Tab-separated table of C-alpha atoms and ligand atoms in Angstrom:
chain	number	residue	atom	x	y	z
A	1	MET	CA	13.039	-8.170	2.983
A	2	LEU	CA	11.112	-5.203	4.398
A	3	ARG	CA	10.264	-5.303	8.081
A	4	THR	CA	9.428	-3.213	11.069
A	5	ASP	CA	11.205	-3.981	14.302
A	6	ARG	CA	9.332	-3.190	17.521
A	7	LEU	CA	8.071	-0.015	15.895
A	8	ASP	CA	6.403	2.651	18.024
A	9	ALA	CA	4.567	5.454	16.202
A	10	TYR	CA	3.153	8.651	17.634
A	11	TYR	CA	0.916	11.537	16.597
A	12	GLY	CA	2.075	14.149	19.093
A	13	LEU	CA	1.637	12.464	22.466
A	14	PHE	CA	-0.834	9.877	21.127
A	15	GLN	CA	0.767	6.482	20.548
A	16	ALA	CA	-0.765	4.700	17.524
A	17	LEU	CA	1.603	1.697	17.176
A	18	PHE	CA	3.115	-0.312	20.022
A	19	SER	CA	6.267	-2.365	19.478
A	20	PHE	CA	4.931	-3.415	16.085
A	21	SER	CA	6.973	-6.099	14.307
A	22	PHE	CA	5.995	-7.295	10.874
A	23	GLN	CA	7.746	-8.476	7.747
A	24	VAL	CA	7.143	-8.910	4.039
A	25	PHE	CA	9.403	-10.955	1.781
A	26	PRO	CA	10.141	-10.158	-1.894
A	27	GLY	CA	7.278	-11.340	-4.085
A	28	GLU	CA	4.911	-11.904	-1.173
A	29	THR	CA	1.503	-10.297	-0.535
A	30	VAL	CA	0.687	-9.518	3.081
A	31	ALA	CA	-2.714	-8.249	4.253
A	32	LEU	CA	-3.193	-5.942	7.231
A	33	ILE	CA	-6.616	-6.503	8.762
A	34	GLY	CA	-8.248	-4.460	11.511
A	35	SER	CA	-11.137	-2.153	12.332
A	36	ASN	CA	-11.118	1.626	11.829
A	37	GLY	CA	-8.387	3.270	13.845
A	38	ALA	CA	-6.474	0.020	14.447
A	39	GLY	CA	-3.271	1.508	13.026
A	40	LYS	CA	-3.052	0.009	9.540
A	41	SER	CA	-2.546	3.318	7.708
A	42	THR	CA	-0.165	4.477	10.420
A	43	LEU	CA	2.035	1.446	9.756
A	44	LEU	CA	2.200	2.216	6.024
A	45	ARG	CA	2.795	5.925	6.678
A	46	SER	CA	5.555	5.098	9.167
A	47	ILE	CA	7.351	3.014	6.550
A	48	VAL	CA	7.356	5.876	4.023
A	49	GLY	CA	8.340	8.421	6.621
A	50	SER	CA	5.183	10.500	6.925
A	51	VAL	CA	4.826	9.477	10.578
A	52	ARG	CA	7.948	9.991	12.649
A	53	THR	CA	9.674	6.774	13.768
A	54	ARG	CA	12.977	5.439	15.049
A	55	ARG	CA	15.580	4.904	12.317
A	56	ASP	CA	16.047	1.227	13.176
A	57	GLY	CA	12.271	0.679	13.465
A	58	VAL	CA	12.004	0.180	9.683
A	59	VAL	CA	14.504	-2.192	8.080
A	60	LEU	CA	15.037	-2.870	4.378
A	61	ASP	CA	17.444	-5.691	3.491
A	62	ASP	CA	19.104	-5.389	6.916
A	63	GLN	CA	19.595	-1.599	6.568
A	64	PRO	CA	17.757	0.743	8.964
A	65	VAL	CA	15.684	3.128	6.817
A	66	GLY	CA	13.131	4.564	9.278
A	67	GLY	CA	12.405	8.282	9.354
A	68	GLU	CA	13.336	8.866	5.706
A	69	SER	CA	11.232	10.971	3.337
A	70	GLU	CA	8.684	9.398	1.021
A	71	ARG	CA	10.839	10.372	-1.966
A	72	LYS	CA	13.894	8.676	-0.482
A	73	GLN	CA	11.891	5.494	0.157
A	74	LEU	CA	10.652	5.573	-3.450
A	75	SER	CA	14.230	5.658	-4.666
A	76	ARG	CA	14.873	2.594	-2.493
A	77	GLY	CA	11.922	0.768	-4.054
A	78	ILE	CA	9.139	1.322	-1.509
A	79	ALA	CA	6.003	3.025	-2.890
A	80	LEU	CA	2.738	3.929	-1.175
A	81	VAL	CA	-0.682	4.111	-2.839
A	82	PRO	CA	-2.321	6.367	-0.256
A	83	GLU	CA	-5.873	6.137	1.025
A	84	GLY	CA	-8.039	8.543	-0.989
A	85	ARG	CA	-5.595	8.375	-3.945
A	86	ARG	CA	-4.335	11.974	-3.555
A	87	LEU	CA	-3.787	12.582	-7.264
A	88	PHE	CA	-2.800	16.117	-8.237
A	89	ALA	CA	-6.113	17.645	-9.303
A	90	SER	CA	-4.480	20.443	-11.304
A	91	LEU	CA	-2.431	17.982	-13.379
A	92	THR	CA	-3.523	15.691	-16.176
A	93	VAL	CA	-3.370	11.907	-15.904
A	94	LEU	CA	-0.145	11.881	-17.951
A	95	GLU	CA	1.435	14.674	-15.880
A	96	ASN	CA	0.623	12.789	-12.651
A	97	LEU	CA	2.467	9.760	-14.022
A	98	GLN	CA	5.400	11.781	-15.403
A	99	LEU	CA	5.915	13.580	-12.101
A	100	ALA	CA	5.956	10.281	-10.200
A	101	ALA	CA	8.287	8.574	-12.669
A	102	ARG	CA	10.925	11.254	-12.050
A	103	ASN	CA	11.236	10.187	-8.410
A	104	GLY	CA	11.236	6.469	-9.063
A	105	ARG	CA	13.502	3.821	-10.520
A	106	ALA	CA	13.839	2.580	-14.084
A	107	GLY	CA	12.279	-0.796	-14.820
A	108	ALA	CA	9.642	-2.818	-16.607
A	109	TRP	CA	6.754	-0.523	-15.661
A	110	THR	CA	6.844	2.451	-18.006
A	111	ILE	CA	4.170	5.035	-18.788
A	112	ASP	CA	3.958	3.591	-22.323
A	113	ARG	CA	3.335	0.096	-21.013
A	114	LEU	CA	0.629	1.271	-18.601
A	115	MET	CA	-1.064	3.288	-21.351
A	116	ARG	CA	-0.998	0.240	-23.618
A	117	GLU	CA	-2.444	-2.009	-20.938
A	118	PHE	CA	-5.154	0.517	-20.057
A	119	PRO	CA	-6.680	2.045	-23.188
A	120	VAL	CA	-9.043	4.113	-21.003
A	121	MET	CA	-6.091	5.747	-19.297
A	122	GLN	CA	-4.516	6.408	-22.682
A	123	ALA	CA	-7.737	7.945	-23.988
A	124	PHE	CA	-8.027	10.206	-20.921
A	125	GLN	CA	-4.332	10.986	-20.522
A	126	HIS	CA	-4.743	14.714	-21.196
A	127	ARG	CA	-7.719	15.167	-18.879
A	128	PRO	CA	-7.361	16.415	-15.321
A	129	ALA	CA	-6.882	13.317	-13.171
A	130	THR	CA	-9.846	14.136	-10.985
A	131	ALA	CA	-12.212	14.324	-13.990
A	132	LEU	CA	-12.055	10.515	-14.192
A	133	SER	CA	-14.376	8.075	-12.410
A	134	GLY	CA	-13.357	6.753	-8.992
A	135	GLY	CA	-12.265	3.415	-10.441
A	136	GLN	CA	-10.236	5.066	-13.198
A	137	GLN	CA	-8.605	7.396	-10.680
A	138	GLN	CA	-7.637	4.405	-8.574
A	139	LEU	CA	-5.992	2.804	-11.623
A	140	VAL	CA	-4.063	6.051	-12.152
A	141	ALA	CA	-3.051	6.073	-8.471
A	142	LEU	CA	-1.772	2.492	-8.724
A	143	SER	CA	-0.056	3.290	-12.024
A	144	ARG	CA	1.614	6.302	-10.435
A	145	ALA	CA	3.211	3.955	-7.904
A	146	LEU	CA	4.061	1.311	-10.516
A	147	VAL	CA	5.948	3.720	-12.813
A	148	CYS	CA	8.401	4.121	-9.935
A	149	ASN	CA	9.159	0.395	-10.309
A	150	PRO	CA	9.031	-0.411	-6.615
A	151	ALA	CA	9.982	-3.765	-5.108
A	152	TYR	CA	7.484	-3.148	-2.285
A	153	LEU	CA	4.048	-1.663	-2.977
A	154	LEU	CA	2.042	-0.460	0.019
A	155	CYS	CA	-1.680	-0.224	-0.841
A	156	ASP	CA	-4.034	1.637	1.491
A	157	GLU	CA	-7.724	0.871	0.893
A	158	ILE	CA	-7.430	0.718	-2.877
A	159	SER	CA	-10.960	-0.671	-3.318
A	160	LEU	CA	-12.786	1.727	-0.981
A	161	GLY	CA	-15.929	3.245	-2.527
A	162	LEU	CA	-15.468	1.575	-5.926
A	163	SER	CA	-18.061	-0.414	-7.897
A	164	PRO	CA	-17.575	-4.208	-7.955
A	165	VAL	CA	-16.375	-3.990	-11.585
A	166	ALA	CA	-13.858	-1.265	-10.719
A	167	VAL	CA	-12.647	-3.263	-7.695
A	168	ASN	CA	-11.929	-6.225	-9.977
A	169	GLU	CA	-10.051	-3.972	-12.439
A	170	VAL	CA	-7.897	-2.588	-9.657
A	171	TYR	CA	-7.098	-6.079	-8.332
A	172	ASP	CA	-6.410	-7.251	-11.858
A	173	LEU	CA	-3.727	-4.551	-12.215
A	174	LEU	CA	-2.337	-5.469	-8.807
A	175	GLY	CA	-2.231	-9.116	-9.913
A	176	ARG	CA	-0.124	-8.172	-12.955
A	177	ALA	CA	2.281	-6.304	-10.701
A	178	ARG	CA	2.515	-9.338	-8.415
A	179	ASN	CA	3.196	-11.586	-11.408
A	180	ASP	CA	6.176	-9.331	-12.104
A	181	GLY	CA	7.522	-10.187	-8.654
A	182	LEU	CA	6.430	-7.149	-6.616
A	183	ALA	CA	5.797	-7.582	-2.918
A	184	VAL	CA	2.499	-6.048	-1.784
A	185	VAL	CA	1.267	-4.890	1.609
A	186	LEU	CA	-2.489	-4.642	1.410
A	187	VAL	CA	-4.816	-2.689	3.693
A	188	GLU	CA	-8.319	-3.780	2.723
A	189	GLN	CA	-11.622	-3.370	4.601
A	190	ASN	CA	-13.111	-6.429	2.896
A	191	VAL	CA	-11.595	-9.178	5.041
A	192	LYS	CA	-12.633	-12.000	2.737
A	193	ARG	CA	-10.999	-10.293	-0.227
A	194	ALA	CA	-7.908	-9.399	1.819
A	195	LEU	CA	-7.398	-13.062	2.739
A	196	ALA	CA	-8.124	-14.228	-0.821
A	197	GLU	CA	-5.540	-11.818	-2.272
A	198	SER	CA	-2.740	-12.468	0.233
A	199	ASP	CA	-0.201	-15.109	1.265
A	200	ARG	CA	-0.110	-14.046	4.905
A	201	TYR	CA	-2.082	-11.721	7.144
A	202	TYR	CA	-1.686	-9.707	10.323
A	203	CYS	CA	-4.716	-8.725	12.440
A	204	ILE	CA	-4.138	-5.409	14.174
A	205	GLN	CA	-5.954	-4.059	17.191
A	206	LYS	CA	-5.198	-0.777	18.924
A	207	GLY	CA	-1.750	-0.574	17.359
A	208	LYS	CA	-0.670	-4.149	18.158
A	209	VAL	CA	-0.522	-7.427	16.233
A	210	VAL	CA	-3.097	-9.758	17.815
A	211	LEU	CA	-3.124	-12.562	15.250
A	212	GLU	CA	-1.050	-13.532	12.219
A	213	GLY	CA	-0.758	-16.496	9.896
A	214	ALA	CA	-1.087	-17.956	6.433
A	215	SER	CA	-4.129	-16.537	4.618
A	216	GLU	CA	-5.023	-19.815	2.934
A	217	SER	CA	-5.519	-21.619	6.224
A	218	ALA	CA	-6.955	-18.635	8.137
A	219	ASP	CA	-9.791	-19.473	10.503
A	220	HIS	CA	-12.317	-16.811	9.451
A	221	ALA	CA	-14.141	-16.932	12.809
A	222	GLN	CA	-10.861	-16.396	14.646
A	223	VAL	CA	-9.943	-13.514	12.322
A	224	ALA	CA	-13.382	-11.916	12.887
A	225	GLN	CA	-12.880	-12.244	16.643
A	226	ALA	CA	-9.481	-10.581	16.395
A	227	TYR	CA	-10.930	-7.908	14.091
A	228	PHE	CA	-13.744	-6.956	16.445
A	229	GLY	CA	-11.662	-7.420	19.577
A	230	ILE	CA	-13.903	-10.060	21.169
B	301	ATP	P1	-8.864	3.460	9.068
B	301	ATP	O1	-9.466	2.325	8.379
B	301	ATP	O2	-9.853	4.292	9.824
B	301	ATP	O3	-7.917	4.275	8.238
B	301	ATP	P2	-6.489	2.492	10.402
B	301	ATP	O4	-6.349	1.136	10.983
B	301	ATP	O5	-5.767	2.784	9.156
B	301	ATP	O6	-8.021	2.806	10.260
B	301	ATP	P3	-5.005	4.713	11.468
B	301	ATP	O7	-5.485	5.729	10.487
B	301	ATP	O8	-3.649	4.176	11.333
B	301	ATP	O9	-6.050	3.514	11.535
B	301	ATP	O10	-5.180	5.349	12.934
B	301	ATP	C1	-4.615	4.760	14.100
B	301	ATP	C2	-4.868	5.684	15.270
B	301	ATP	O11	-4.140	6.894	15.081
B	301	ATP	C3	-6.336	6.086	15.437
B	301	ATP	O12	-6.633	6.159	16.816
B	301	ATP	C4	-6.398	7.455	14.808
B	301	ATP	O13	-7.402	8.241	15.402
B	301	ATP	C5	-5.022	8.019	15.108
B	301	ATP	N1	-4.583	8.948	14.038
B	301	ATP	C6	-4.476	8.678	12.720
B	301	ATP	N2	-4.026	9.766	12.032
B	301	ATP	C7	-3.841	10.735	12.958
B	301	ATP	C8	-3.393	12.098	12.903
B	301	ATP	N3	-3.016	12.665	11.749
B	301	ATP	N4	-3.339	12.794	14.051
B	301	ATP	C9	-3.694	12.219	15.229
B	301	ATP	N5	-4.126	10.946	15.370
B	301	ATP	C10	-4.202	10.208	14.246
């Protein structure tokens, strides 16, 4: 199980998360819901070590793993798909995947498998990653995390700015990963979609959990209230 335990996170003197406790079990999908600036990305970044945190604030299978580098977390099976994708523009699609695979773990998700499942990615494998459409780039960004064979996949706004068709393609790939038993933490602006794609949700406001529960039985009016802080 991956969890945070009363996690505080800071940017300089500014506190972005306050005693934030959350958990995700193997194979589960958890959605983080909240308005801009609520702290969703900060939570994901804290888990992979790009925001400084207490060592015992992030716990993986009862071991404190906070404050470790992103590479170290990858080797432990925690991968982040960052907001804005952040593919290496000077590298081809294939090189982006190869570079990532070196830092990850061996497993069912190989570059060959991803290329087979996504003929478009195979066709464009020697093009610079950023020459692809937004939707295709997002598939590459997800693939880059999957080739590391994580047990926990942290997805930050993977559907932002994509066409409806591309959004469905991205969620289709995520669905295949979930079928393979991956746990997913999903930050998604589209609340309806976030609830539809997840088992449980946490509503975050100003760095604190204000509501949590099972997504299937979520009261949408209550979630909207928590989201807008009314
Ligand atoms: P968004 O949808 O806008 O990404 P979010 O819920 O992911 O929202 P965060 O990006 O986690 O929000 O931001 C939480 C708080 O931390 C906000 O007040 C934001 O201004 C602040 N913050 C985020 N990144 C930094 C940074 N690099 N330096 C200083 N403050 C930051």
